[in-house]
Amino acid sequence: MIIGFDGKRAFQNKTGLGNYSRSLVTILANYFPQNRYILFAPRHTNLFDLIKVGNAEVRTPLTFMYKRFGALWRRRGMVKDIAAAGLNIYHGLSNELPQGIEKAGVKTVVTIHDLIFERFPETYNFDERYTHRWKIKRACKVADAVIAISLQTKEDLVNYYGVKAHKIFTCYQSCNPIFQQTCTVTEKELVKKRYELPDKYFLFVGSIAPRKNLLAICKAMVLLKKKTDIPLVVIGDGKKEKEEAKKFMNDHGLSNRLLLLNDLSISKGHTDISVNDFPAIYQLAVALIYPSLFEGFGLPILEALWSKLPVICSNSGAMPEVGGDAVLYFAPDDINMVAHHMLDIATNNILAKELSEKGLTQAQKFAPEKYAESIMQVYNQLL
């Protein structure tokens, strides 16, 4: 089978949709090496190392015009390249399909991650909402099959856009297999020194945007100011919201308890904090705190479960689907409960150990082989 993918995010996005794209292609190639995998991308960068994926290749624009205007090629120009590649399946990995793909003579699949812009329209401008809505509705109409990354997303597609339920397949994603590896003491010490990590810390992973709700953790830390001095390490970046969080902590005399790794000089000279260091950063933490207002999945939760790291997260969206009974939940606006859970894990070793063990069991439900099989089943049903 020859399977093509929208490869833009894999080569240009460091988080979110980029991680989804890289993980999916890598896992499929590992578990189904008999197939060929082709990524169609406006640019080929070193963000995705295809050397480790032996049966995958990349196709980029051939003409000067499309090389100059990569977005135009991706929107419609690459349809000719898709048709010429002899694909059995073309899979749009990030909520969209190129215009005219229905004329390419290939079966199509599209992954829809979430409809957060419909639930929280105030966090998007009008143009963004219009574009997202148009792309997703059109892709769901054109595609032979729609993959939702959670039951929550499937329900939203049915309820918001009237997509036929029988056309939607729920395929829970996995995460980078490196999170399944236990780091050695030496590896942890090197990472701790590299990022100037404290002996104990809570961890937040995600973009610093309104929906990610970082300020909720900051407010909880103010409540805990005299009960624990464990700081918060943040992996992620942002603009306005990041500055708001820094100002809030400074105003409450806690600026030294907010450590933004992306602000460190070591990360400024690189494209990003090395993904190879993530497992050690997770495994050194006290707990992951994920206070997002809404998620279509919540990948950092799964990364933490594999890392045997206790998780505290909000109870909205698809997050309970990922965490099951292995995490501590709170309503996104319940700051008191966030603080309560943080203090519990910080002071109760028995609870922390129990969550760690439950988390690893829960993570098995999202094992890479199960993920690969669920995706391949969708492909096979179309052929």
CSV table of C-alpha atoms in Angstrom, one decimal:
chain,number,residue,atom,x,y,z
A,1,MET,CA,0.0,0.0,0.0
A,2,ILE,CA,1.2,3.5,-0.8
A,3,ILE,CA,-0.1,6.1,1.7
A,4,GLY,CA,0.4,9.8,1.4
A,5,PHE,CA,0.2,12.5,4.1
A,6,ASP,CA,-0.1,16.2,4.4
A,7,GLY,CA,3.5,16.7,5.7
A,8,LYS,CA,3.5,20.5,6.4
A,9,ARG,CA,3.0,20.2,10.1
A,10,ALA,CA,5.6,17.4,10.5
A,11,PHE,CA,8.3,19.6,9.1
A,12,GLN,CA,7.2,23.0,10.3
A,13,ASN,CA,5.3,22.7,13.6
A,14,LYS,CA,7.3,22.0,16.8
A,15,THR,CA,4.3,21.0,19.0
A,16,GLY,CA,0.7,20.0,18.7
A,17,LEU,CA,-0.2,19.1,15.1
A,18,GLY,CA,3.5,18.6,14.3
A,19,ASN,CA,3.9,16.0,17.1
A,20,TYR,CA,0.8,14.2,15.9
A,21,SER,CA,2.0,14.1,12.3
A,22,ARG,CA,5.5,12.9,13.2
A,23,SER,CA,4.3,10.3,15.7
A,24,LEU,CA,1.6,8.9,13.3
A,25,VAL,CA,4.0,8.4,10.4
A,26,THR,CA,6.7,7.0,12.5
A,27,ILE,CA,4.5,4.5,14.3
A,28,LEU,CA,2.8,3.3,11.1
A,29,ALA,CA,6.1,2.9,9.4
A,30,ASN,CA,7.4,0.9,12.4
A,31,TYR,CA,4.4,-1.5,12.7
A,32,PHE,CA,3.6,-1.7,9.0
A,33,PRO,CA,6.9,-1.6,7.2
A,34,GLN,CA,5.6,-3.3,4.1
A,35,ASN,CA,3.9,0.0,3.1
A,36,ARG,CA,5.4,3.1,1.5
A,37,TYR,CA,4.7,6.4,3.1
A,38,ILE,CA,5.0,9.7,1.3
A,39,LEU,CA,4.8,13.1,3.0
A,40,PHE,CA,3.8,16.1,0.8
A,41,ALA,CA,5.3,19.2,2.3
A,42,PRO,CA,6.0,22.8,1.1
A,43,ARG,CA,9.4,22.6,2.7
A,44,HIS,CA,11.7,19.8,3.9
A,45,THR,CA,13.3,20.7,7.2
A,46,ASN,CA,15.3,18.8,9.8
A,47,LEU,CA,12.4,19.0,12.3
A,48,PHE,CA,11.4,15.4,11.2
A,49,ASP,CA,14.3,13.0,10.7
A,50,LEU,CA,13.2,10.6,8.0
A,51,ILE,CA,16.4,8.6,8.2
A,52,LYS,CA,14.9,6.9,11.2
A,53,VAL,CA,11.8,6.1,9.1
A,54,GLY,CA,13.3,3.9,6.4
A,55,ASN,CA,10.2,3.5,4.3
A,56,ALA,CA,9.1,7.1,4.2
A,57,GLU,CA,10.0,9.9,1.8
A,58,VAL,CA,9.1,13.5,1.2
A,59,ARG,CA,7.8,15.3,-1.9
A,60,THR,CA,8.1,19.0,-2.2
A,61,PRO,CA,7.0,21.5,-5.0
A,62,LEU,CA,8.7,21.0,-8.3
A,63,THR,CA,8.0,24.3,-10.1
A,64,PHE,CA,9.5,27.7,-9.3
A,65,MET,CA,6.1,29.2,-8.6
A,66,TYR,CA,5.0,26.6,-6.2
A,67,LYS,CA,8.4,26.6,-4.4
A,68,ARG,CA,7.9,30.3,-4.0
A,69,PHE,CA,4.3,30.0,-3.0
A,70,GLY,CA,4.2,26.9,-0.9
A,71,ALA,CA,0.8,27.6,0.6
A,72,LEU,CA,-0.8,27.7,-2.8
A,73,TRP,CA,0.8,24.4,-3.7
A,74,ARG,CA,-0.5,22.8,-0.5
A,75,ARG,CA,-3.9,24.3,-1.0
A,76,ARG,CA,-4.4,22.9,-4.5
A,77,GLY,CA,-1.2,22.5,-6.6
A,78,MET,CA,-0.1,19.3,-4.9
A,79,VAL,CA,-3.2,17.5,-6.1
A,80,LYS,CA,-1.4,16.7,-9.4
A,81,ASP,CA,1.6,15.4,-7.4
A,82,ILE,CA,-0.7,13.3,-5.3
A,83,ALA,CA,-2.4,11.8,-8.4
A,84,ALA,CA,1.0,11.1,-10.0
A,85,ALA,CA,2.3,9.3,-6.9
A,86,GLY,CA,0.0,6.3,-7.4
A,87,LEU,CA,-1.3,6.5,-3.8
A,88,ASN,CA,-3.9,4.1,-2.4
A,89,ILE,CA,-4.7,6.5,0.5
A,90,TYR,CA,-4.2,10.2,1.1
A,91,HIS,CA,-4.5,11.3,4.7
A,92,GLY,CA,-4.9,15.0,5.7
A,93,LEU,CA,-3.4,15.1,9.2
A,94,SER,CA,-4.5,18.5,10.3
A,95,ASN,CA,-8.2,19.2,9.8
A,96,GLU,CA,-8.1,19.8,6.0
A,97,LEU,CA,-7.8,18.3,2.5
A,98,PRO,CA,-6.4,20.1,-0.6
A,99,GLN,CA,-9.0,21.6,-3.0
A,100,GLY,CA,-9.7,19.2,-5.9
A,101,ILE,CA,-8.5,16.1,-4.1
A,102,GLU,CA,-11.7,14.3,-5.0
A,103,LYS,CA,-10.4,14.4,-8.7
A,104,ALA,CA,-7.1,12.7,-7.9
A,105,GLY,CA,-8.4,9.2,-8.0
A,106,VAL,CA,-7.3,8.3,-4.5
A,107,LYS,CA,-9.2,7.4,-1.3
A,108,THR,CA,-9.1,10.2,1.3
A,109,VAL,CA,-9.0,10.4,5.1
A,110,VAL,CA,-8.9,13.5,7.2
A,111,THR,CA,-8.1,13.7,10.9
A,112,ILE,CA,-10.1,16.3,12.9
A,113,HIS,CA,-8.5,17.2,16.2
A,114,ASP,CA,-11.1,19.4,17.8
A,115,LEU,CA,-13.7,22.2,17.4
A,116,ILE,CA,-12.4,24.4,20.1
A,117,PHE,CA,-12.9,27.5,18.0
A,118,GLU,CA,-16.6,26.7,18.1
A,119,ARG,CA,-16.7,26.2,21.9
A,120,PHE,CA,-14.5,29.2,22.7
A,121,PRO,CA,-15.0,31.6,19.8
A,122,GLU,CA,-13.8,34.5,21.9
A,123,THR,CA,-10.3,33.1,21.8
A,124,TYR,CA,-10.1,33.3,18.0
A,125,ASN,CA,-10.7,36.2,15.7
A,126,PHE,CA,-13.4,36.1,13.1
A,127,ASP,CA,-11.1,35.2,10.2
A,128,GLU,CA,-9.6,32.3,12.1
A,129,ARG,CA,-13.0,30.9,13.0
A,130,TYR,CA,-14.3,31.3,9.4
A,131,THR,CA,-11.2,29.6,7.9
A,132,HIS,CA,-11.2,26.7,10.4
A,133,ARG,CA,-15.0,26.1,9.9
A,134,TRP,CA,-14.8,26.2,6.1
A,135,LYS,CA,-11.8,23.8,6.0
A,136,ILE,CA,-13.2,21.3,8.4
A,137,LYS,CA,-16.7,21.2,7.0
A,138,ARG,CA,-15.4,20.8,3.5
A,139,ALA,CA,-12.9,18.1,4.4
A,140,CYS,CA,-15.5,16.1,6.2
A,141,LYS,CA,-17.8,16.3,3.2
A,142,VAL,CA,-15.1,15.3,0.7
A,143,ALA,CA,-13.3,12.7,2.7
A,144,ASP,CA,-14.1,9.0,2.4
A,145,ALA,CA,-13.5,8.6,6.1
A,146,VAL,CA,-13.0,11.0,9.0
A,147,ILE,CA,-10.8,10.2,12.0
A,148,ALA,CA,-11.6,11.9,15.3
A,149,ILE,CA,-8.9,11.8,17.9
A,150,SER,CA,-11.4,11.3,20.7
A,151,LEU,CA,-15.1,10.5,21.3
A,152,GLN,CA,-15.5,14.2,22.3
A,153,THR,CA,-14.3,15.3,18.9
A,154,LYS,CA,-16.6,12.8,17.2
A,155,GLU,CA,-19.6,14.1,19.2
A,156,ASP,CA,-18.7,17.7,18.3
A,157,LEU,CA,-18.5,16.9,14.6
A,158,VAL,CA,-22.0,15.3,14.7
A,159,ASN,CA,-23.5,18.0,16.9
A,160,TYR,CA,-21.9,21.1,15.4
A,161,TYR,CA,-21.7,20.1,11.7
A,162,GLY,CA,-24.0,17.2,11.2
A,163,VAL,CA,-21.3,14.8,10.0
A,164,LYS,CA,-22.7,11.3,9.7
A,165,ALA,CA,-21.6,9.3,12.7
A,166,HIS,CA,-20.9,6.2,10.6
A,167,LYS,CA,-18.3,8.1,8.6
A,168,ILE,CA,-16.3,9.0,11.7
A,169,PHE,CA,-13.8,6.6,13.3
A,170,THR,CA,-12.4,7.4,16.7
A,171,CYS,CA,-8.6,6.6,16.8
A,172,TYR,CA,-6.9,7.5,20.0
A,173,GLN,CA,-3.4,8.7,19.3
A,174,SER,CA,-0.2,7.4,21.0
A,175,CYS,CA,2.8,9.5,21.8
A,176,ASN,CA,6.5,9.4,21.1
A,177,PRO,CA,7.8,6.0,22.2
A,178,ILE,CA,10.8,7.7,24.0
A,179,PHE,CA,8.4,8.4,26.9
A,180,GLN,CA,8.2,4.7,27.6
A,181,GLN,CA,11.9,4.6,28.4
A,182,THR,CA,13.1,5.1,31.9
A,183,CYS,CA,16.0,7.5,32.0
A,184,THR,CA,19.2,6.6,34.0
A,185,VAL,CA,20.3,8.6,36.9
A,186,THR,CA,23.2,10.0,34.8
A,187,GLU,CA,20.8,11.1,32.0
A,188,LYS,CA,18.5,12.8,34.5
A,189,GLU,CA,21.4,14.6,36.1
A,190,LEU,CA,22.7,15.9,32.8
A,191,VAL,CA,19.2,17.2,31.8
A,192,LYS,CA,18.8,18.7,35.3
A,193,LYS,CA,22.0,20.6,34.9
A,194,ARG,CA,21.4,21.6,31.2
A,195,TYR,CA,18.1,23.3,32.1
A,196,GLU,CA,19.0,24.4,35.6
A,197,LEU,CA,16.1,22.4,37.1
A,198,PRO,CA,15.4,22.5,40.8
A,199,ASP,CA,15.3,19.4,42.9
A,200,LYS,CA,11.5,19.4,43.0
A,201,TYR,CA,9.1,21.0,40.6
A,202,PHE,CA,5.6,20.8,39.2
A,203,LEU,CA,5.5,20.7,35.4
A,204,PHE,CA,3.3,22.5,32.8
A,205,VAL,CA,3.6,21.6,29.1
A,206,GLY,CA,1.8,23.4,26.4
A,207,SER,CA,1.6,26.7,24.5
A,208,ILE,CA,1.0,29.7,26.8
A,209,ALA,CA,-2.4,30.7,25.4
A,210,PRO,CA,-5.7,31.7,27.1
A,211,ARG,CA,-7.2,28.2,26.6
A,212,LYS,CA,-4.2,26.5,28.3
A,213,ASN,CA,-5.1,28.3,31.5
A,214,LEU,CA,-1.6,28.6,32.9
A,215,LEU,CA,-2.7,31.4,35.2
A,216,ALA,CA,-4.9,28.9,37.1
A,217,ILE,CA,-1.7,27.2,38.4
A,218,CYS,CA,-0.2,30.5,39.3
A,219,LYS,CA,-3.2,31.4,41.3
A,220,ALA,CA,-3.1,28.0,43.1
A,221,MET,CA,0.6,28.6,43.9
A,222,VAL,CA,-0.4,31.8,45.6
A,223,LEU,CA,-2.8,29.9,47.8
A,224,LEU,CA,0.0,27.4,48.6
A,225,LYS,CA,2.6,30.2,49.2
A,226,LYS,CA,3.1,29.3,52.9
A,227,LYS,CA,2.5,25.6,52.6
A,228,THR,CA,5.0,24.5,49.9
A,229,ASP,CA,7.8,26.2,48.0
A,230,ILE,CA,7.9,23.8,45.1
A,231,PRO,CA,8.2,25.9,41.9
A,232,LEU,CA,6.6,25.4,38.5
A,233,VAL,CA,8.6,24.6,35.4
A,234,VAL,CA,7.0,25.5,32.1
A,235,ILE,CA,7.7,24.0,28.7
A,236,GLY,CA,6.0,26.2,26.2
A,237,ASP,CA,6.0,29.7,24.9
A,238,GLY,CA,3.6,32.6,24.3
A,239,LYS,CA,3.4,36.3,24.3
A,240,LYS,CA,0.7,38.2,26.1
A,241,GLU,CA,-0.4,35.4,28.4
A,242,LYS,CA,3.2,34.5,29.3
A,243,GLU,CA,3.9,38.1,30.3
A,244,GLU,CA,0.6,38.1,32.3
A,245,ALA,CA,1.7,35.0,34.2
A,246,LYS,CA,5.2,36.5,34.9
A,247,LYS,CA,3.7,39.7,36.2
A,248,PHE,CA,1.1,37.9,38.3
A,249,MET,CA,3.8,35.8,40.0
A,250,ASN,CA,6.0,38.8,40.5
A,251,ASP,CA,3.2,40.9,42.0
A,252,HIS,CA,2.7,38.1,44.6
A,253,GLY,CA,6.4,37.7,45.4
A,254,LEU,CA,6.7,34.4,43.6
A,255,SER,CA,8.7,35.3,40.5
A,256,ASN,CA,11.4,32.8,41.6
A,257,ARG,CA,8.9,30.0,41.5
A,258,LEU,CA,8.0,30.3,37.8
A,259,LEU,CA,10.7,28.8,35.6
A,260,LEU,CA,10.1,29.2,31.9
A,261,LEU,CA,12.5,26.9,30.1
A,262,ASN,CA,12.0,28.6,26.7
A,263,ASP,CA,13.4,31.8,28.2
A,264,LEU,CA,16.6,30.1,29.2
A,265,SER,CA,19.7,31.0,27.2
A,266,ILE,CA,20.2,27.4,26.2
A,267,SER,CA,16.9,27.2,24.4
A,268,LYS,CA,17.3,30.6,22.7
A,269,GLY,CA,20.1,29.3,20.6
A,270,HIS,CA,18.1,26.3,19.5
A,271,THR,CA,14.9,25.7,17.5
A,272,ASP,CA,13.4,24.3,20.7
A,273,ILE,CA,14.1,22.4,23.8
A,274,SER,CA,15.3,19.0,22.6
A,275,VAL,CA,12.6,16.4,22.4
A,276,ASN,CA,15.1,13.9,23.6
A,277,ASP,CA,15.3,15.7,27.0
A,278,PHE,CA,11.6,15.6,27.5
A,279,PRO,CA,11.4,12.2,29.2
A,280,ALA,CA,14.0,13.1,31.8
A,281,ILE,CA,12.2,16.5,32.5
A,282,TYR,CA,8.9,14.6,33.0
A,283,GLN,CA,10.5,11.9,35.2
A,284,LEU,CA,12.2,14.4,37.4
A,285,ALA,CA,9.0,16.3,38.2
A,286,VAL,CA,6.6,15.9,41.1
A,287,ALA,CA,3.5,16.1,38.9
A,288,LEU,CA,2.2,17.3,35.6
A,289,ILE,CA,-0.5,20.0,35.9
A,290,TYR,CA,-2.7,20.4,32.9
A,291,PRO,CA,-5.4,23.0,33.5
A,292,SER,CA,-6.6,23.5,29.9
A,293,LEU,CA,-10.2,24.8,29.5
A,294,PHE,CA,-10.8,22.2,26.7
A,295,GLU,CA,-8.8,19.7,24.7
A,296,GLY,CA,-9.6,17.4,21.8
A,297,PHE,CA,-7.1,14.9,23.4
A,298,GLY,CA,-4.4,16.3,25.7
A,299,LEU,CA,-1.1,14.6,24.6
A,300,PRO,CA,1.0,15.8,27.6
A,301,ILE,CA,-1.3,13.8,29.8
A,302,LEU,CA,-0.4,10.6,28.0
A,303,GLU,CA,3.3,11.5,27.9
A,304,ALA,CA,3.1,11.9,31.7
A,305,LEU,CA,1.3,8.6,32.2
A,306,TRP,CA,4.0,6.8,30.3
A,307,SER,CA,6.6,8.6,32.4
A,308,LYS,CA,5.0,7.3,35.6
A,309,LEU,CA,4.4,11.0,36.5
A,310,PRO,CA,1.3,11.8,38.6
A,311,VAL,CA,-1.2,14.0,36.7
A,312,ILE,CA,-3.5,16.8,37.8
A,313,CYS,CA,-5.8,18.0,35.0
A,314,SER,CA,-9.1,19.6,34.3
A,315,ASN,CA,-12.2,17.5,33.7
A,316,SER,CA,-13.3,19.1,30.5
A,317,GLY,CA,-13.2,17.9,26.9
A,318,ALA,CA,-11.5,14.7,26.1
A,319,MET,CA,-9.1,14.8,29.0
A,320,PRO,CA,-11.0,12.3,31.1
A,321,GLU,CA,-10.9,9.9,28.1
A,322,VAL,CA,-7.1,10.0,28.3
A,323,GLY,CA,-6.6,10.1,32.1
A,324,GLY,CA,-9.3,7.6,33.0
A,325,ASP,CA,-9.2,6.9,36.8
A,326,ALA,CA,-5.4,7.4,37.0
A,327,VAL,CA,-5.4,11.2,37.4
A,328,LEU,CA,-6.7,13.9,39.8
A,329,TYR,CA,-9.3,16.1,38.2
A,330,PHE,CA,-10.7,19.6,38.8
A,331,ALA,CA,-13.0,22.0,37.1
A,332,PRO,CA,-10.9,24.5,35.1
A,333,ASP,CA,-12.1,27.4,37.2
A,334,ASP,CA,-11.7,25.7,40.6
A,335,ILE,CA,-8.4,27.1,41.9
A,336,ASN,CA,-8.9,25.7,45.4
A,337,MET,CA,-9.1,22.2,44.0
A,338,VAL,CA,-6.0,22.7,41.9
A,339,ALA,CA,-4.1,23.8,45.1
A,340,HIS,CA,-5.6,20.9,47.1
A,341,HIS,CA,-4.4,18.4,44.6
A,342,MET,CA,-0.9,20.0,44.3
A,343,LEU,CA,-0.5,19.9,48.0
A,344,ASP,CA,-1.8,16.3,48.2
A,345,ILE,CA,0.8,15.0,45.7
A,346,ALA,CA,3.6,17.1,47.2
A,347,THR,CA,3.0,15.7,50.7
A,348,ASN,CA,1.6,12.2,50.2
A,349,ASN,CA,4.1,9.8,48.8
A,350,ILE,CA,1.6,6.9,48.9
A,351,LEU,CA,-0.9,8.8,46.8
A,352,ALA,CA,1.9,9.8,44.3
A,353,LYS,CA,3.0,6.2,44.0
A,354,GLU,CA,-0.6,5.0,43.5
A,355,LEU,CA,-1.1,7.5,40.7
A,356,SER,CA,2.2,6.6,39.1
A,357,GLU,CA,1.2,2.9,39.0
A,358,LYS,CA,-2.4,3.6,37.8
A,359,GLY,CA,-1.0,6.0,35.2
A,360,LEU,CA,1.2,3.4,33.6
A,361,THR,CA,-1.7,0.9,33.4
A,362,GLN,CA,-3.9,3.6,31.8
A,363,ALA,CA,-1.2,4.4,29.3
A,364,GLN,CA,-1.3,0.8,27.9
A,365,LYS,CA,-4.7,1.6,26.4
A,366,PHE,CA,-2.9,4.1,24.0
A,367,ALA,CA,0.1,1.8,23.1
A,368,PRO,CA,1.6,2.5,19.7
A,369,GLU,CA,0.6,-0.8,18.3
A,370,LYS,CA,-3.0,-0.3,19.1
A,371,TYR,CA,-2.8,3.2,17.6
A,372,ALA,CA,-1.2,1.9,14.4
A,373,GLU,CA,-3.8,-0.9,14.1
A,374,SER,CA,-6.8,1.4,14.5
A,375,ILE,CA,-5.5,3.7,11.8
A,376,MET,CA,-4.7,0.9,9.4
A,377,GLN,CA,-8.2,-0.6,9.9
A,378,VAL,CA,-9.7,2.7,8.6
A,379,TYR,CA,-7.4,2.6,5.6
A,380,ASN,CA,-8.3,-1.0,4.8
A,381,GLN,CA,-12.0,-0.4,5.0
A,382,LEU,CA,-11.7,2.0,2.1
A,383,LEU,CA,-9.9,-0.3,-0.3
